[in-house]
Amino acid sequence: MSVRELVVLGTASQVPTRERHHHGCFLRWDDEGLLLDPGEGAQRQLLLAGVPASAITRICLTHLHGDHCLGLPGVVQRLSLDGVTRPVPVHFPASGEEHYDRLRHASVFHDVTQVHGVPVREAGVVATGRFGTLEAVPLDHGIETYGYRLVEPDGRRMVPDRLAAHGISGPAVGELQRHGRLGDVTLEQVSEPRPGQRFAFVMDTRLCDGVHALAEGADLLVIESTYLHRDVALAQAHGHLTARQAATVAAEAGVGTLVLTHFSQRYPDLVAFEAEAREVFDGELVVARELDRVRLRR
Amino acid sequence: MSVRELVVLGTASQVPTRERHHHGCFLRWDDEGLLLDPGEGAQRQLLLAGVPASAITRICLTHLHGDHCLGLPGVVQRLSLDGVTRPVPVHFPASGEEHYDRLRHASVFHDVTQVHGVPVREAGVVATGRFGTLEAVPLDHGIETYGYRLVEPDGRRMVPDRLAAHGISGPAVGELQRHGRLGDVTLEQVSEPRPGQRFAFVMDTRLCDGVHALAEGADLLVIESTYLHRDVALAQAHGHLTARQAATVAAEAGVGTLVLTHFSQRYPDLVAFEAEAREVFDGELVVARELDRVRLRR
């Protein structure tokens, strides 16, 4: 069964708190399992979330600050320990290659998994697959940073009543899908358009074109909101977003489900993040808590 | 006030479990704060234990397997973030120097703390200070591994009644201590011997001479007991100890307080570790739990 859901591993920016682990997300997208920005402790948070290392097919790092990548060594080593032998690509900004190599080989272990770095050297498609395309878009954080989005191509959904009306069933359905027609019956006659879904992952950054480009039409947007808007000057200075900024981008971009995360330790309570985002965004809103799961419905 | 206590950060061997974080210990020894084998998550566990990074004066790694060192980058970076500027030496087996360097500079951060590696090249004293000596002793784990012990020199404790009998008080006491006598009164007349205390840290290893040497006369021994004795063949094969082996060493060495830790994930319940150790050791026994504190009394 194809499941598309986000698993929140941690929600802290920079330093953990009593309630929050370092940042990290896992995106289950049909057969693909994307680990996004694993901060320290990601290995154990995956365990608590019931996600085995073997579910990870790909890893994306937005940038090489510690709170977004210090969980990588533990995950890399756990993949080997669990005997995963298929390749696991890791995408990261090319200027971070030296640090990536250190994290990849951080300590002594029996290295059996083909974890291989795929440095992002420019904006654009970094991978294609059954999921469609995975694209990297530059952000503005002082250090080279890329956000990512998954873009599924538009497709068509078969309509059972129409298939039945034309007497098409069983293996003939697959044949019709593959060839676009079956005798006189065309694919268009028995199906309806199904828009591809989009997932976007935006952190860390101040407002910039990349934020808008990534968010555009996202069914699910995970975006940093390190600060509340009363601290917008701090956000700007440190290259981060406020909840209001993130929610405004989401509203303008027609986002379906908005997930705010990556909160500064200065805010012990997250209620204000929800209130601030609600003022400008009226879609589904999740102010992320540890181990939250956010399902993306088709 | 001089406090000597062990703070348990995590108790897992190799992989974390739902109940156990990766291994790590913090030893507060008067003015010294030793961080021992910080596994992944040490930064957050220190926070939960109420130990600020600034309390760390020295770090010891027994070996470069991930479960004993992947917490180092987070701690190193936290020291800088918290503005600690005094030198923090890190002791580790010399063959692990390349991996140490990777952990030391694992990701991009503003590096202000003088964290400097002090590779252990041979058995013996690796540091001296007000605490006495810090010694490294080789263990048997397949990869170069050193256990550590703190050895405080024997001293003398002033006896208030005897001081009073000689009419000695105030600054005269310090003068007597510094010079060994004051007029006709000798230090021996007004004081009694106070044996120095010893702390020992033993992991990871199978039974070997080093285990016994480290444990000898320890007031506080922290020792790995990865396995129960029914799995002694596994322990031997993987270079680890059983609870019975660890407790037997402690009994023979005259250990005061024995702390067992570093438990395999195969044992969800630790009751059997306590029972097994109790059969052979009748001193103070602690089967370590996360965030336990073990006080060393003078």
Short mmCIF file of N, CA and C in Angstrom, two decimals, chain A residues 14-22 39-44 47-50 64-67 69-75 77-78 81-82 98-103 105-109 143 265 290-291, chain B residues 14-22 39-44 47-50 64-67 69-75 77-78 81-82 98-103 105-109 143 265 290-291:
data_model
loop_
_atom_site.label_atom_id
_atom_site.label_comp_id
_atom_site.label_asym_id
_atom_site.label_seq_id
_atom_site.Cartn_x
_atom_site.Cartn_y
_atom_site.Cartn_z
N GLN A 14 19.36 24.62 16.62
CA GLN A 14 20.66 24.85 17.26
C GLN A 14 20.96 23.94 18.45
N VAL A 15 20.19 24.06 19.52
CA VAL A 15 20.45 23.22 20.70
C VAL A 15 19.17 22.53 21.14
N PRO A 16 19.31 21.32 21.67
CA PRO A 16 18.12 20.61 22.15
C PRO A 16 17.61 21.24 23.45
N THR A 17 16.39 20.94 23.81
CA THR A 17 15.84 21.38 25.08
C THR A 17 15.33 20.14 25.81
N ARG A 18 14.77 20.35 26.99
CA ARG A 18 14.23 19.20 27.73
C ARG A 18 13.12 18.53 26.91
N GLU A 19 12.36 19.33 26.16
CA GLU A 19 11.22 18.77 25.42
C GLU A 19 11.56 18.43 23.97
N ARG A 20 12.61 19.03 23.44
CA ARG A 20 12.86 18.89 22.00
C ARG A 20 14.23 18.31 21.69
N HIS A 21 14.23 17.34 20.79
CA HIS A 21 15.48 16.82 20.26
C HIS A 21 15.95 17.70 19.11
N HIS A 22 17.18 17.47 18.71
CA HIS A 22 17.68 18.15 17.53
C HIS A 22 16.78 17.82 16.35
N GLY A 39 19.57 15.58 12.73
CA GLY A 39 20.36 16.13 13.83
C GLY A 39 20.76 15.02 14.78
N GLU A 40 21.59 15.38 15.76
CA GLU A 40 22.07 14.39 16.73
C GLU A 40 20.89 13.68 17.40
N GLY A 41 20.99 12.37 17.47
CA GLY A 41 19.93 11.59 18.10
C GLY A 41 18.94 11.01 17.12
N ALA A 42 19.13 11.28 15.82
CA ALA A 42 18.16 10.79 14.82
C ALA A 42 18.01 9.27 14.89
N GLN A 43 19.13 8.57 15.13
CA GLN A 43 19.05 7.10 15.18
C GLN A 43 18.05 6.65 16.23
N ARG A 44 18.13 7.23 17.42
CA ARG A 44 17.22 6.79 18.48
C ARG A 44 15.78 7.27 18.24
N LEU A 47 14.10 4.97 15.98
CA LEU A 47 13.70 3.78 16.74
C LEU A 47 12.39 4.05 17.49
N LEU A 48 12.32 5.18 18.18
CA LEU A 48 11.11 5.50 18.95
C LEU A 48 9.90 5.66 18.02
N ALA A 49 10.16 6.11 16.79
CA ALA A 49 9.07 6.30 15.83
C ALA A 49 8.70 5.00 15.12
N GLY A 50 9.48 3.95 15.38
CA GLY A 50 9.18 2.67 14.72
C GLY A 50 9.61 2.63 13.26
N LEU A 64 25.41 22.24 6.25
CA LEU A 64 26.32 21.49 7.11
C LEU A 64 26.49 22.09 8.50
N HIS A 65 25.50 22.79 9.01
CA HIS A 65 25.52 23.15 10.42
C HIS A 65 25.15 21.90 11.23
N GLY A 66 25.75 21.81 12.44
CA GLY A 66 25.64 20.59 13.22
C GLY A 66 24.22 20.15 13.53
N ASP A 67 23.33 21.10 13.79
CA ASP A 67 21.98 20.70 14.18
C ASP A 67 21.21 20.09 13.02
N CYS A 69 22.95 17.87 10.76
CA CYS A 69 23.71 16.75 10.18
C CYS A 69 24.45 15.88 11.18
N LEU A 70 24.51 16.23 12.47
CA LEU A 70 25.32 15.43 13.39
C LEU A 70 24.69 14.07 13.71
N GLY A 71 23.47 13.85 13.26
CA GLY A 71 22.88 12.52 13.40
C GLY A 71 23.25 11.60 12.24
N LEU A 72 23.92 12.15 11.22
CA LEU A 72 24.24 11.32 10.05
C LEU A 72 25.16 10.14 10.37
N PRO A 73 26.25 10.34 11.14
CA PRO A 73 27.14 9.19 11.40
C PRO A 73 26.40 8.00 12.03
N GLY A 74 25.55 8.27 13.00
CA GLY A 74 24.82 7.19 13.66
C GLY A 74 23.91 6.45 12.70
N VAL A 75 23.28 7.19 11.80
CA VAL A 75 22.38 6.57 10.83
C VAL A 75 23.18 5.76 9.80
N GLN A 77 26.04 4.36 10.19
CA GLN A 77 26.59 3.16 10.82
C GLN A 77 25.49 2.16 11.15
N ARG A 78 24.31 2.68 11.44
CA ARG A 78 23.19 1.78 11.72
C ARG A 78 22.74 1.04 10.46
N LEU A 81 25.12 -1.77 10.20
CA LEU A 81 24.88 -2.76 11.26
C LEU A 81 23.65 -3.61 10.93
N ASP A 82 22.65 -2.97 10.33
CA ASP A 82 21.43 -3.69 9.99
C ASP A 82 21.55 -4.42 8.64
N GLU A 98 33.78 18.25 2.30
CA GLU A 98 34.78 17.81 3.27
C GLU A 98 34.10 17.40 4.58
N HIS A 99 33.14 18.21 5.02
CA HIS A 99 32.44 17.85 6.25
C HIS A 99 31.59 16.60 6.05
N TYR A 100 30.97 16.48 4.88
CA TYR A 100 30.21 15.26 4.62
C TYR A 100 31.10 14.04 4.76
N ASP A 101 32.30 14.10 4.17
CA ASP A 101 33.22 12.95 4.24
C ASP A 101 33.57 12.61 5.69
N ARG A 102 33.72 13.63 6.52
CA ARG A 102 34.02 13.36 7.93
C ARG A 102 32.85 12.66 8.62
N LEU A 103 31.66 13.13 8.34
CA LEU A 103 30.48 12.52 8.95
C LEU A 103 30.28 11.09 8.43
N HIS A 105 32.49 8.99 7.55
CA HIS A 105 33.49 8.06 8.09
C HIS A 105 33.94 8.55 9.47
N ALA A 106 32.98 8.87 10.30
CA ALA A 106 33.27 9.58 11.55
C ALA A 106 33.98 8.71 12.58
N SER A 107 33.66 7.43 12.62
CA SER A 107 34.31 6.56 13.60
C SER A 107 34.48 5.18 12.97
N VAL A 108 35.06 4.27 13.71
CA VAL A 108 35.42 2.96 13.17
C VAL A 108 34.20 2.05 13.15
N PHE A 109 33.84 1.54 11.97
CA PHE A 109 32.74 0.57 11.89
C PHE A 109 32.90 -0.31 10.67
N ILE A 143 25.53 30.32 4.86
CA ILE A 143 26.32 29.18 4.43
C ILE A 143 25.53 28.55 3.27
N GLN A 265 15.18 27.64 21.21
CA GLN A 265 15.01 27.28 22.63
C GLN A 265 14.42 28.43 23.44
N GLU A 290 7.60 16.37 18.77
CA GLU A 290 8.43 15.18 18.60
C GLU A 290 7.56 13.96 18.28
N LEU A 291 7.97 13.22 17.28
CA LEU A 291 7.35 11.97 16.87
C LEU A 291 5.94 12.13 16.29
N GLN B 14 26.39 -0.37 21.75
CA GLN B 14 26.19 -0.45 20.30
C GLN B 14 25.01 0.34 19.76
N VAL B 15 23.79 -0.03 20.14
CA VAL B 15 22.61 0.69 19.63
C VAL B 15 21.72 1.10 20.80
N PRO B 16 21.05 2.23 20.64
CA PRO B 16 20.14 2.66 21.70
C PRO B 16 18.88 1.79 21.71
N THR B 17 18.14 1.85 22.79
CA THR B 17 16.85 1.17 22.86
C THR B 17 15.80 2.20 23.27
N ARG B 18 14.57 1.75 23.41
CA ARG B 18 13.52 2.69 23.84
C ARG B 18 13.86 3.27 25.22
N GLU B 19 14.50 2.46 26.07
CA GLU B 19 14.79 2.90 27.44
C GLU B 19 16.19 3.48 27.60
N ARG B 20 17.10 3.14 26.69
CA ARG B 20 18.51 3.48 26.92
C ARG B 20 19.10 4.33 25.79
N HIS B 21 19.78 5.38 26.19
CA HIS B 21 20.55 6.16 25.24
C HIS B 21 21.92 5.53 25.04
N HIS B 22 22.61 6.01 24.02
CA HIS B 22 23.98 5.58 23.84
C HIS B 22 24.79 5.90 25.09
N GLY B 39 28.61 8.98 23.86
CA GLY B 39 27.89 8.44 22.71
C GLY B 39 26.92 9.47 22.17
N GLU B 40 26.29 9.13 21.04
CA GLU B 40 25.35 10.07 20.42
C GLU B 40 24.26 10.48 21.40
N GLY B 41 24.00 11.77 21.47
CA GLY B 41 22.96 12.28 22.36
C GLY B 41 23.51 12.81 23.67
N ALA B 42 24.83 12.73 23.86
CA ALA B 42 25.43 13.17 25.13
C ALA B 42 25.06 14.62 25.45
N GLN B 43 25.04 15.46 24.41
CA GLN B 43 24.73 16.87 24.64
C GLN B 43 23.37 17.03 25.32
N ARG B 44 22.36 16.32 24.80
CA ARG B 44 21.02 16.48 25.39
C ARG B 44 20.94 15.79 26.75
N LEU B 47 22.21 18.04 29.32
CA LEU B 47 21.18 19.04 29.61
C LEU B 47 20.14 18.48 30.59
N LEU B 48 19.66 17.26 30.31
CA LEU B 48 18.64 16.67 31.18
C LEU B 48 19.20 16.42 32.58
N ALA B 49 20.52 16.17 32.65
CA ALA B 49 21.15 15.92 33.95
C ALA B 49 21.49 17.21 34.68
N GLY B 50 21.30 18.34 34.00
CA GLY B 50 21.61 19.62 34.64
C GLY B 50 23.10 19.92 34.68
N LEU B 64 37.49 4.23 19.49
CA LEU B 64 36.81 5.03 18.46
C LEU B 64 35.64 4.30 17.81
N HIS B 65 34.99 3.39 18.51
CA HIS B 65 33.72 2.86 18.01
C HIS B 65 32.64 3.91 18.25
N GLY B 66 31.68 3.95 17.33
CA GLY B 66 30.70 5.03 17.34
C GLY B 66 29.93 5.18 18.64
N ASP B 67 29.60 4.07 19.29
CA ASP B 67 28.78 4.19 20.50
C ASP B 67 29.56 4.80 21.67
N CYS B 69 31.80 7.56 20.97
CA CYS B 69 32.38 8.85 20.59
C CYS B 69 31.50 9.71 19.68
N LEU B 70 30.37 9.20 19.19
CA LEU B 70 29.60 10.01 18.24
C LEU B 70 28.89 11.20 18.90
N GLY B 71 28.94 11.25 20.22
CA GLY B 71 28.41 12.43 20.90
C GLY B 71 29.45 13.55 21.02
N LEU B 72 30.69 13.24 20.64
CA LEU B 72 31.75 14.24 20.79
C LEU B 72 31.51 15.52 19.97
N PRO B 73 31.13 15.42 18.69
CA PRO B 73 30.95 16.66 17.91
C PRO B 73 29.95 17.61 18.56
N GLY B 74 28.84 17.08 19.02
CA GLY B 74 27.82 17.93 19.64
C GLY B 74 28.34 18.62 20.89
N VAL B 75 29.13 17.91 21.67
CA VAL B 75 29.69 18.50 22.90
C VAL B 75 30.74 19.55 22.56
N GLN B 77 30.97 21.34 19.91
CA GLN B 77 30.33 22.53 19.35
C GLN B 77 29.55 23.29 20.41
N ARG B 78 29.01 22.55 21.38
CA ARG B 78 28.28 23.21 22.45
C ARG B 78 29.23 24.02 23.34
N LEU B 81 29.67 27.20 21.51
CA LEU B 81 28.44 27.98 21.54
C LEU B 81 28.27 28.65 22.90
N ASP B 82 28.66 27.94 23.96
CA ASP B 82 28.51 28.48 25.31
C ASP B 82 29.69 29.37 25.70
N GLU B 98 42.94 10.02 13.30
CA GLU B 98 42.23 10.51 12.11
C GLU B 98 40.73 10.64 12.40
N HIS B 99 40.18 9.64 13.07
CA HIS B 99 38.76 9.72 13.40
C HIS B 99 38.49 10.83 14.42
N TYR B 100 39.40 10.98 15.37
CA TYR B 100 39.23 12.08 16.32
C TYR B 100 39.15 13.42 15.59
N ASP B 101 40.06 13.61 14.63
CA ASP B 101 40.06 14.87 13.90
C ASP B 101 38.73 15.09 13.16
N ARG B 102 38.17 14.02 12.63
CA ARG B 102 36.87 14.16 11.94
C ARG B 102 35.77 14.57 12.92
N LEU B 103 35.78 13.95 14.09
CA LEU B 103 34.76 14.27 15.09
C LEU B 103 34.95 15.70 15.62
N HIS B 105 36.07 18.23 14.06
CA HIS B 105 35.69 19.23 13.06
C HIS B 105 34.59 18.66 12.16
N ALA B 106 33.57 18.09 12.77
CA ALA B 106 32.60 17.29 12.02
C ALA B 106 31.68 18.13 11.14
N SER B 107 31.35 19.32 11.57
CA SER B 107 30.47 20.17 10.77
C SER B 107 30.88 21.62 10.97
N VAL B 108 30.18 22.50 10.30
CA VAL B 108 30.57 23.92 10.29
C VAL B 108 30.10 24.61 11.58
N PHE B 109 31.03 25.20 12.32
CA PHE B 109 30.63 25.96 13.51
C PHE B 109 31.69 27.00 13.83
N ILE B 143 40.18 -3.48 18.79
CA ILE B 143 40.63 -2.18 18.32
C ILE B 143 41.39 -1.56 19.49
N GLN B 265 21.37 -4.57 23.89
CA GLN B 265 19.93 -4.41 23.67
C GLN B 265 19.18 -5.74 23.82
N GLU B 290 19.64 5.46 33.19
CA GLU B 290 19.83 6.79 32.61
C GLU B 290 19.68 7.88 33.69
N LEU B 291 20.62 8.79 33.70
CA LEU B 291 20.60 9.96 34.58
C LEU B 291 20.78 9.63 36.06
#
